[in-house]
Amino acid sequence: MPPIFPDWLNGVIPMVFQLRQVADRVDTTPQGNLTHFVVHYMRTLLANQLASSPPPMYSWFSLGTWNVIRAALLYLSAQPDEVPKFLPFILGYIDAAHDHLASTGWPLGGTACTQCDEYHPDCAVVVPGSASHCIVRYPDWMWVLQELHDASFLTNNATAREKVLRHMRLVGEWGTDFQQAYTHPCDASTNRTDLPNCFPTTACNHDRALNGCEGSLPPPPQAVALLAHGVSGVAMPLKEGAVRWRMTGRDDHWELSYLKLGLLDQYHGQPTGGFSADEFLAGRHPSRGVELCTIVETLYSLNVMHRIQGDVAFATGRSASHSIHSPQR
């Protein structure tokens, strides 16, 4: 399975089932019909995994495998008759992921994350926790788990729901502490040795000094570079406060959404209403840009935040704006 394929599935599955009549009219042949292809692919994916014991995916813990689970949830929402086939595999992955994370996730992120890409097709390479994009992307997995927990086919399955919730709590304990970082802003001159993670307020506040930065940077603490990475460390975990609040109901988790957006606008905001991150957070200079992946993942996070917190400001597309304030609940 190509590494990018789970992302494609997450887009194509809702598209073909929401537009199924149109898709089927375009091409009714099994070879060309997109709906037929998606159904065939999902069934083949499951069969290939179940052909081995345990399924190969049970030993992988990465954004790719998380997205396979989400693709399966989307598929089952349109094909409920196939829940008995897919659900045992999904819950088996949750069990395997929980045991894997519990045994390898500590200290400092441990060696829980596996790399699965064109350079590591066997998905067997383990990335140290402090250097892994997986640990900062944990809110995406937490959101997938919440979607699974709330799925209609688990409504009367208390045992499965508790299993999902148990793993969700462990993921929350393991993931990068962005709340710590965003309550400790620091600039490029801050001596960060032995300090906790901090929020970068300047374009050169990570371990890759950009042109125009003066002097040399002090030794960065754990994950400081990933905290400044536009896609993995900012856009994808932007939803962290919202998904954590769904679990805890804590006010500080609710407010974290607004804290993040406020700091991003204050120190990296652009006239477009977004923030600069041509790779890492890039400051407020108007010549700095933003990576397309950062824009897409920011919009996705804002969508999740709007669904959970109900603030229409999250749905306007203004990803970092002075007009966004925390409302009274």
mmCIF file of N, CA and C in Angstrom, residues 121-225:
data_model
loop_
_atom_site.group_PDB
_atom_site.id
_atom_site.type_symbol
_atom_site.label_atom_id
_atom_site.label_comp_id
_atom_site.label_asym_id
_atom_site.label_seq_id
_atom_site.Cartn_x
_atom_site.Cartn_y
_atom_site.Cartn_z
ATOM 1 N N PRO A 121 9.479 0.984 3.205
ATOM 2 C CA PRO A 121 8.222 0.336 2.813
ATOM 3 C C PRO A 121 7.783 -0.780 3.747
ATOM 4 N N ASP A 122 8.727 -1.314 4.535
ATOM 5 C CA ASP A 122 8.329 -2.377 5.460
ATOM 6 C C ASP A 122 7.800 -1.831 6.774
ATOM 7 N N CYS A 123 7.833 -0.499 6.928
ATOM 8 C CA CYS A 123 7.278 0.175 8.115
ATOM 9 C C CYS A 123 7.946 -0.279 9.409
ATOM 10 N N ALA A 124 9.132 -0.798 9.335
ATOM 11 C CA ALA A 124 9.756 -1.392 10.511
ATOM 12 C C ALA A 124 10.738 -0.460 11.214
ATOM 13 N N VAL A 125 11.029 0.690 10.603
ATOM 14 C CA VAL A 125 12.002 1.596 11.208
ATOM 15 C C VAL A 125 11.346 2.363 12.345
ATOM 16 N N VAL A 126 11.957 2.334 13.502
ATOM 17 C CA VAL A 126 11.429 3.028 14.668
ATOM 18 C C VAL A 126 12.114 4.386 14.799
ATOM 19 N N VAL A 127 11.328 5.422 15.029
ATOM 20 C CA VAL A 127 11.850 6.774 15.160
ATOM 21 C C VAL A 127 11.848 7.160 16.628
ATOM 22 N N PRO A 128 12.965 7.674 17.175
ATOM 23 C CA PRO A 128 12.958 8.124 18.571
ATOM 24 C C PRO A 128 11.878 9.171 18.805
ATOM 25 N N GLY A 129 11.252 9.103 19.972
ATOM 26 C CA GLY A 129 10.084 9.938 20.239
ATOM 27 C C GLY A 129 10.302 11.425 20.026
ATOM 28 N N SER A 130 11.446 11.962 20.493
ATOM 29 C CA SER A 130 11.663 13.393 20.397
ATOM 30 C C SER A 130 11.943 13.852 18.973
ATOM 31 N N ALA A 131 12.194 12.921 18.056
ATOM 32 C CA ALA A 131 12.461 13.272 16.672
ATOM 33 C C ALA A 131 11.319 12.840 15.747
ATOM 34 N N SER A 132 10.215 12.416 16.302
ATOM 35 C CA SER A 132 9.153 11.823 15.503
ATOM 36 C C SER A 132 7.986 12.778 15.283
ATOM 37 N N HIS A 133 7.548 12.870 14.040
ATOM 38 C CA HIS A 133 6.345 13.655 13.744
ATOM 39 C C HIS A 133 5.109 13.008 14.359
ATOM 40 N N CYS A 134 5.187 11.730 14.598
ATOM 41 C CA CYS A 134 4.052 10.982 15.149
ATOM 42 C C CYS A 134 3.606 11.542 16.496
ATOM 43 N N ILE A 135 4.553 11.891 17.370
ATOM 44 C CA ILE A 135 4.204 12.291 18.734
ATOM 45 C C ILE A 135 3.535 13.660 18.783
ATOM 46 N N VAL A 136 3.849 14.546 17.839
ATOM 47 C CA VAL A 136 3.192 15.852 17.821
ATOM 48 C C VAL A 136 1.862 15.803 17.064
ATOM 49 N N ARG A 137 1.666 14.744 16.272
ATOM 50 C CA ARG A 137 0.417 14.607 15.524
ATOM 51 C C ARG A 137 -0.648 13.824 16.306
ATOM 52 N N TYR A 138 -0.368 13.533 17.577
ATOM 53 C CA TYR A 138 -1.252 12.657 18.338
ATOM 54 C C TYR A 138 -2.702 13.142 18.400
ATOM 55 N N PRO A 139 -3.009 14.477 18.357
ATOM 56 C CA PRO A 139 -4.421 14.866 18.393
ATOM 57 C C PRO A 139 -5.236 14.306 17.229
ATOM 58 N N ASP A 140 -4.589 14.048 16.089
ATOM 59 C CA ASP A 140 -5.319 13.436 14.972
ATOM 60 C C ASP A 140 -5.770 12.028 15.331
ATOM 61 N N TRP A 141 -4.901 11.250 15.976
ATOM 62 C CA TRP A 141 -5.269 9.897 16.384
ATOM 63 C C TRP A 141 -6.337 9.954 17.476
ATOM 64 N N MET A 142 -6.209 10.914 18.377
ATOM 65 C CA MET A 142 -7.210 11.056 19.431
ATOM 66 C C MET A 142 -8.583 11.354 18.837
ATOM 67 N N TRP A 143 -8.623 12.164 17.779
ATOM 68 C CA TRP A 143 -9.897 12.493 17.133
ATOM 69 C C TRP A 143 -10.479 11.275 16.418
ATOM 70 N N VAL A 144 -9.630 10.481 15.770
ATOM 71 C CA VAL A 144 -10.107 9.243 15.144
ATOM 72 C C VAL A 144 -10.713 8.329 16.199
ATOM 73 N N LEU A 145 -10.053 8.223 17.344
ATOM 74 C CA LEU A 145 -10.564 7.381 18.424
ATOM 75 C C LEU A 145 -11.905 7.896 18.938
ATOM 76 N N GLN A 146 -12.068 9.203 18.992
ATOM 77 C CA GLN A 146 -13.347 9.759 19.426
ATOM 78 C C GLN A 146 -14.446 9.474 18.413
ATOM 79 N N GLU A 147 -14.098 9.538 17.126
ATOM 80 C CA GLU A 147 -15.078 9.186 16.102
ATOM 81 C C GLU A 147 -15.482 7.719 16.226
ATOM 82 N N LEU A 148 -14.523 6.858 16.510
ATOM 83 C CA LEU A 148 -14.827 5.441 16.700
ATOM 84 C C LEU A 148 -15.695 5.247 17.944
ATOM 85 N N HIS A 149 -15.330 5.889 19.030
ATOM 86 C CA HIS A 149 -16.091 5.763 20.283
ATOM 87 C C HIS A 149 -17.546 6.173 20.094
ATOM 88 N N ASP A 150 -17.787 7.188 19.256
ATOM 89 C CA ASP A 150 -19.135 7.718 19.062
ATOM 90 C C ASP A 150 -19.882 7.073 17.908
ATOM 91 N N ALA A 151 -19.240 6.138 17.200
ATOM 92 C CA ALA A 151 -19.873 5.510 16.036
ATOM 93 C C ALA A 151 -21.148 4.778 16.446
ATOM 94 N N SER A 152 -22.142 4.837 15.593
ATOM 95 C CA SER A 152 -23.442 4.241 15.913
ATOM 96 C C SER A 152 -23.336 2.741 16.162
ATOM 97 N N PHE A 153 -22.394 2.084 15.477
ATOM 98 C CA PHE A 153 -22.297 0.633 15.636
ATOM 99 C C PHE A 153 -21.643 0.225 16.968
ATOM 100 N N LEU A 154 -21.152 1.222 17.753
ATOM 101 C CA LEU A 154 -20.636 0.914 19.086
ATOM 102 C C LEU A 154 -21.564 1.388 20.199
ATOM 103 N N THR A 155 -22.717 1.931 19.828
ATOM 104 C CA THR A 155 -23.616 2.511 20.827
ATOM 105 C C THR A 155 -23.948 1.537 21.945
ATOM 106 N N ASN A 156 -24.201 0.286 21.598
ATOM 107 C CA ASN A 156 -24.602 -0.714 22.596
ATOM 108 C C ASN A 156 -23.468 -1.678 22.967
ATOM 109 N N ASN A 157 -22.249 -1.273 22.655
ATOM 110 C CA ASN A 157 -21.094 -2.126 22.940
ATOM 111 C C ASN A 157 -20.211 -1.424 23.975
ATOM 112 N N ALA A 158 -20.601 -1.530 25.239
ATOM 113 C CA ALA A 158 -19.902 -0.817 26.307
ATOM 114 C C ALA A 158 -18.457 -1.280 26.445
ATOM 115 N N THR A 159 -18.210 -2.553 26.227
ATOM 116 C CA THR A 159 -16.850 -3.091 26.359
ATOM 117 C C THR A 159 -15.918 -2.469 25.321
ATOM 118 N N ALA A 160 -16.383 -2.391 24.080
ATOM 119 C CA ALA A 160 -15.560 -1.807 23.019
ATOM 120 C C ALA A 160 -15.350 -0.315 23.254
ATOM 121 N N ARG A 161 -16.381 0.380 23.692
ATOM 122 C CA ARG A 161 -16.252 1.818 23.942
ATOM 123 C C ARG A 161 -15.244 2.088 25.059
ATOM 124 N N GLU A 162 -15.239 1.280 26.092
ATOM 125 C CA GLU A 162 -14.278 1.453 27.181
ATOM 126 C C GLU A 162 -12.866 1.144 26.707
ATOM 127 N N LYS A 163 -12.716 0.174 25.818
ATOM 128 C CA LYS A 163 -11.408 -0.158 25.257
ATOM 129 C C LYS A 163 -10.852 1.037 24.486
ATOM 130 N N VAL A 164 -11.704 1.663 23.684
ATOM 131 C CA VAL A 164 -11.283 2.825 22.911
ATOM 132 C C VAL A 164 -10.932 3.982 23.841
ATOM 133 N N LEU A 165 -11.740 4.202 24.855
ATOM 134 C CA LEU A 165 -11.511 5.293 25.790
ATOM 135 C C LEU A 165 -10.217 5.090 26.574
ATOM 136 N N ARG A 166 -9.940 3.854 26.946
ATOM 137 C CA ARG A 166 -8.709 3.550 27.670
ATOM 138 C C ARG A 166 -7.491 3.904 26.822
ATOM 139 N N HIS A 167 -7.509 3.530 25.553
ATOM 140 C CA HIS A 167 -6.387 3.853 24.679
ATOM 141 C C HIS A 167 -6.301 5.362 24.450
ATOM 142 N N MET A 168 -7.435 6.031 24.343
ATOM 143 C CA MET A 168 -7.463 7.466 24.154
ATOM 144 C C MET A 168 -6.760 8.184 25.311
ATOM 145 N N ARG A 169 -7.024 7.719 26.531
ATOM 146 C CA ARG A 169 -6.375 8.327 27.701
ATOM 147 C C ARG A 169 -4.855 8.139 27.633
ATOM 148 N N LEU A 170 -4.416 6.953 27.242
ATOM 149 C CA LEU A 170 -2.979 6.690 27.160
ATOM 150 C C LEU A 170 -2.328 7.565 26.098
ATOM 151 N N VAL A 171 -2.982 7.728 24.968
ATOM 152 C CA VAL A 171 -2.466 8.596 23.910
ATOM 153 C C VAL A 171 -2.311 10.020 24.430
ATOM 154 N N GLY A 172 -3.285 10.482 25.214
ATOM 155 C CA GLY A 172 -3.208 11.821 25.787
ATOM 156 C C GLY A 172 -2.050 11.982 26.752
ATOM 157 N N GLU A 173 -1.741 10.944 27.511
ATOM 158 C CA GLU A 173 -0.606 10.998 28.429
ATOM 159 C C GLU A 173 0.720 11.004 27.673
ATOM 160 N N TRP A 174 0.747 10.317 26.527
ATOM 161 C CA TRP A 174 1.986 10.145 25.766
ATOM 162 C C TRP A 174 2.316 11.329 24.882
ATOM 163 N N GLY A 175 1.314 11.972 24.286
ATOM 164 C CA GLY A 175 1.532 12.993 23.262
ATOM 165 C C GLY A 175 2.275 14.210 23.782
ATOM 166 N N THR A 176 2.839 14.972 22.857
ATOM 167 C CA THR A 176 3.576 16.190 23.188
ATOM 168 C C THR A 176 2.707 17.160 23.977
ATOM 169 N N ASP A 177 3.281 17.769 24.996
ATOM 170 C CA ASP A 177 2.555 18.706 25.853
ATOM 171 C C ASP A 177 2.598 20.104 25.237
ATOM 172 N N PHE A 178 1.682 20.364 24.320
ATOM 173 C CA PHE A 178 1.634 21.689 23.693
ATOM 174 C C PHE A 178 1.167 22.757 24.669
ATOM 175 N N GLN A 179 0.364 22.378 25.644
ATOM 176 C CA GLN A 179 -0.100 23.350 26.623
ATOM 177 C C GLN A 179 1.096 23.938 27.375
ATOM 178 N N GLN A 180 2.042 23.099 27.715
ATOM 179 C CA GLN A 180 3.269 23.573 28.353
ATOM 180 C C GLN A 180 3.997 24.545 27.441
ATOM 181 N N ALA A 181 4.092 24.211 26.154
ATOM 182 C CA ALA A 181 4.835 25.045 25.214
ATOM 183 C C ALA A 181 4.157 26.395 24.998
ATOM 184 N N TYR A 182 2.850 26.384 24.777
ATOM 185 C CA TYR A 182 2.155 27.620 24.436
ATOM 186 C C TYR A 182 1.983 28.549 25.636
ATOM 187 N N THR A 183 2.189 28.060 26.827
ATOM 188 C CA THR A 183 2.176 28.941 28.001
ATOM 189 C C THR A 183 3.580 29.412 28.357
ATOM 190 N N HIS A 184 4.573 29.073 27.516
ATOM 191 C CA HIS A 184 5.945 29.521 27.714
ATOM 192 C C HIS A 184 6.499 30.058 26.390
ATOM 193 N N PRO A 185 6.054 31.240 25.929
ATOM 194 C CA PRO A 185 6.631 31.814 24.720
ATOM 195 C C PRO A 185 8.112 32.124 24.924
ATOM 196 N N CYS A 186 8.916 31.973 23.873
ATOM 197 C CA CYS A 186 10.339 32.279 23.962
ATOM 198 C C CYS A 186 10.832 32.689 22.584
ATOM 199 N N ASP A 187 11.849 33.571 22.562
ATOM 200 C CA ASP A 187 12.392 34.010 21.284
ATOM 201 C C ASP A 187 13.764 33.389 21.067
ATOM 202 N N ALA A 188 14.418 33.805 19.994
ATOM 203 C CA ALA A 188 15.675 33.170 19.616
ATOM 204 C C ALA A 188 16.791 33.444 20.602
ATOM 205 N N SER A 189 16.640 34.478 21.436
ATOM 206 C CA SER A 189 17.694 34.802 22.393
ATOM 207 C C SER A 189 17.522 34.067 23.717
ATOM 208 N N THR A 190 16.389 33.383 23.902
ATOM 209 C CA THR A 190 16.134 32.696 25.161
ATOM 210 C C THR A 190 17.047 31.478 25.292
ATOM 211 N N ASN A 191 17.742 31.398 26.393
ATOM 212 C CA ASN A 191 18.555 30.222 26.658
ATOM 213 C C ASN A 191 17.624 29.112 27.120
ATOM 214 N N ARG A 192 17.363 28.160 26.229
ATOM 215 C CA ARG A 192 16.341 27.152 26.500
ATOM 216 C C ARG A 192 16.915 25.877 27.113
ATOM 217 N N THR A 193 18.196 25.893 27.438
ATOM 218 C CA THR A 193 18.804 24.702 28.011
ATOM 219 C C THR A 193 18.079 24.306 29.295
ATOM 220 N N ASP A 194 17.659 23.065 29.355
ATOM 221 C CA ASP A 194 16.984 22.495 30.525
ATOM 222 C C ASP A 194 15.618 23.123 30.802
ATOM 223 N N LEU A 195 15.110 23.910 29.862
ATOM 224 C CA LEU A 195 13.770 24.476 30.023
ATOM 225 C C LEU A 195 12.757 23.563 29.339
ATOM 226 N N PRO A 196 11.487 23.660 29.728
ATOM 227 C CA PRO A 196 10.468 22.880 29.019
ATOM 228 C C PRO A 196 10.274 23.398 27.603
ATOM 229 N N ASN A 197 9.550 22.649 26.805
ATOM 230 C CA ASN A 197 9.237 23.121 25.467
ATOM 231 C C ASN A 197 8.591 24.495 25.532
ATOM 232 N N CYS A 198 8.895 25.322 24.539
ATOM 233 C CA CYS A 198 8.341 26.678 24.535
ATOM 234 C C CYS A 198 7.832 27.020 23.141
ATOM 235 N N PHE A 199 6.962 28.031 23.076
ATOM 236 C CA PHE A 199 6.385 28.447 21.796
ATOM 237 C C PHE A 199 7.330 29.421 21.104
ATOM 238 N N PRO A 200 7.740 29.151 19.864
ATOM 239 C CA PRO A 200 8.693 30.022 19.173
ATOM 240 C C PRO A 200 8.037 31.316 18.702
ATOM 241 N N THR A 201 8.544 32.451 19.184
ATOM 242 C CA THR A 201 7.973 33.750 18.824
ATOM 243 C C THR A 201 8.729 34.424 17.695
ATOM 244 N N THR A 202 9.831 33.825 17.246
ATOM 245 C CA THR A 202 10.597 34.390 16.145
ATOM 246 C C THR A 202 10.815 33.325 15.084
ATOM 247 N N ALA A 203 11.170 33.772 13.915
ATOM 248 C CA ALA A 203 11.295 32.860 12.785
ATOM 249 C C ALA A 203 12.471 31.911 12.924
ATOM 250 N N CYS A 204 13.420 32.213 13.792
ATOM 251 C CA CYS A 204 14.599 31.354 13.888
ATOM 252 C C CYS A 204 14.630 30.602 15.210
ATOM 253 N N ASN A 205 13.520 30.452 15.846
ATOM 254 C CA ASN A 205 13.495 29.798 17.154
ATOM 255 C C ASN A 205 13.276 28.294 17.024
ATOM 256 N N HIS A 206 14.154 27.649 16.331
ATOM 257 C CA HIS A 206 14.164 26.203 16.241
ATOM 258 C C HIS A 206 15.581 25.799 15.872
ATOM 259 N N ASP A 207 15.823 24.566 15.593
ATOM 260 C CA ASP A 207 17.205 24.134 15.411
ATOM 261 C C ASP A 207 17.715 24.310 13.987
ATOM 262 N N ARG A 208 16.985 25.023 13.159
ATOM 263 C CA ARG A 208 17.477 25.357 11.827
ATOM 264 C C ARG A 208 17.464 26.877 11.696
ATOM 265 N N ALA A 209 18.584 27.509 11.929
ATOM 266 C CA ALA A 209 18.645 28.969 11.846
ATOM 267 C C ALA A 209 18.412 29.416 10.405
ATOM 268 N N LEU A 210 17.454 30.310 10.218
ATOM 269 C CA LEU A 210 17.130 30.796 8.883
ATOM 270 C C LEU A 210 17.977 32.026 8.559
ATOM 271 N N ASN A 211 18.029 32.407 7.304
ATOM 272 C CA ASN A 211 18.757 33.600 6.900
ATOM 273 C C ASN A 211 18.209 34.812 7.636
ATOM 274 N N GLY A 212 19.124 35.638 8.114
ATOM 275 C CA GLY A 212 18.694 36.844 8.809
ATOM 276 C C GLY A 212 18.712 36.707 10.316
ATOM 277 N N CYS A 213 18.850 35.492 10.824
ATOM 278 C CA CYS A 213 18.946 35.311 12.266
ATOM 279 C C CYS A 213 20.359 35.672 12.707
ATOM 280 N N GLU A 214 20.463 36.391 13.783
ATOM 281 C CA GLU A 214 21.765 36.804 14.271
ATOM 282 C C GLU A 214 22.227 35.885 15.389
ATOM 283 N N GLY A 215 23.511 35.568 15.384
ATOM 284 C CA GLY A 215 24.066 34.748 16.443
ATOM 285 C C GLY A 215 23.709 33.282 16.278
ATOM 286 N N SER A 216 24.084 32.502 17.260
ATOM 287 C CA SER A 216 23.800 31.075 17.224
ATOM 288 C C SER A 216 22.745 30.729 18.252
ATOM 289 N N LEU A 217 22.071 29.625 18.022
ATOM 290 C CA LEU A 217 20.978 29.228 18.892
ATOM 291 C C LEU A 217 21.488 28.358 20.028
ATOM 292 N N PRO A 218 20.882 28.480 21.191
ATOM 293 C CA PRO A 218 21.235 27.578 22.292
ATOM 294 C C PRO A 218 20.718 26.174 22.009
ATOM 295 N N PRO A 219 21.180 25.187 22.741
ATOM 296 C CA PRO A 219 20.703 23.816 22.499
ATOM 297 C C PRO A 219 19.190 23.727 22.663
ATOM 298 N N PRO A 220 18.495 23.188 21.682
ATOM 299 C CA PRO A 220 17.033 23.105 21.793
ATOM 300 C C PRO A 220 16.605 21.976 22.723
ATOM 301 N N PRO A 221 15.498 22.137 23.434
ATOM 302 C CA PRO A 221 14.973 21.039 24.245
ATOM 303 C C PRO A 221 14.241 20.030 23.374
ATOM 304 N N GLN A 222 13.669 19.033 23.997
ATOM 305 C CA GLN A 222 12.955 17.986 23.279
ATOM 306 C C GLN A 222 11.904 18.578 22.342
ATOM 307 N N ALA A 223 11.925 18.129 21.097
ATOM 308 C CA ALA A 223 10.858 18.396 20.117
ATOM 309 C C ALA A 223 10.686 19.856 19.770
ATOM 310 N N VAL A 224 11.666 20.730 20.083
ATOM 311 C CA VAL A 224 11.447 22.140 19.793
ATOM 312 C C VAL A 224 11.314 22.387 18.296
ATOM 313 N N ALA A 225 12.056 21.642 17.462
ATOM 314 C CA ALA A 225 11.937 21.834 16.023
ATOM 315 C C ALA A 225 10.559 21.414 15.544
#
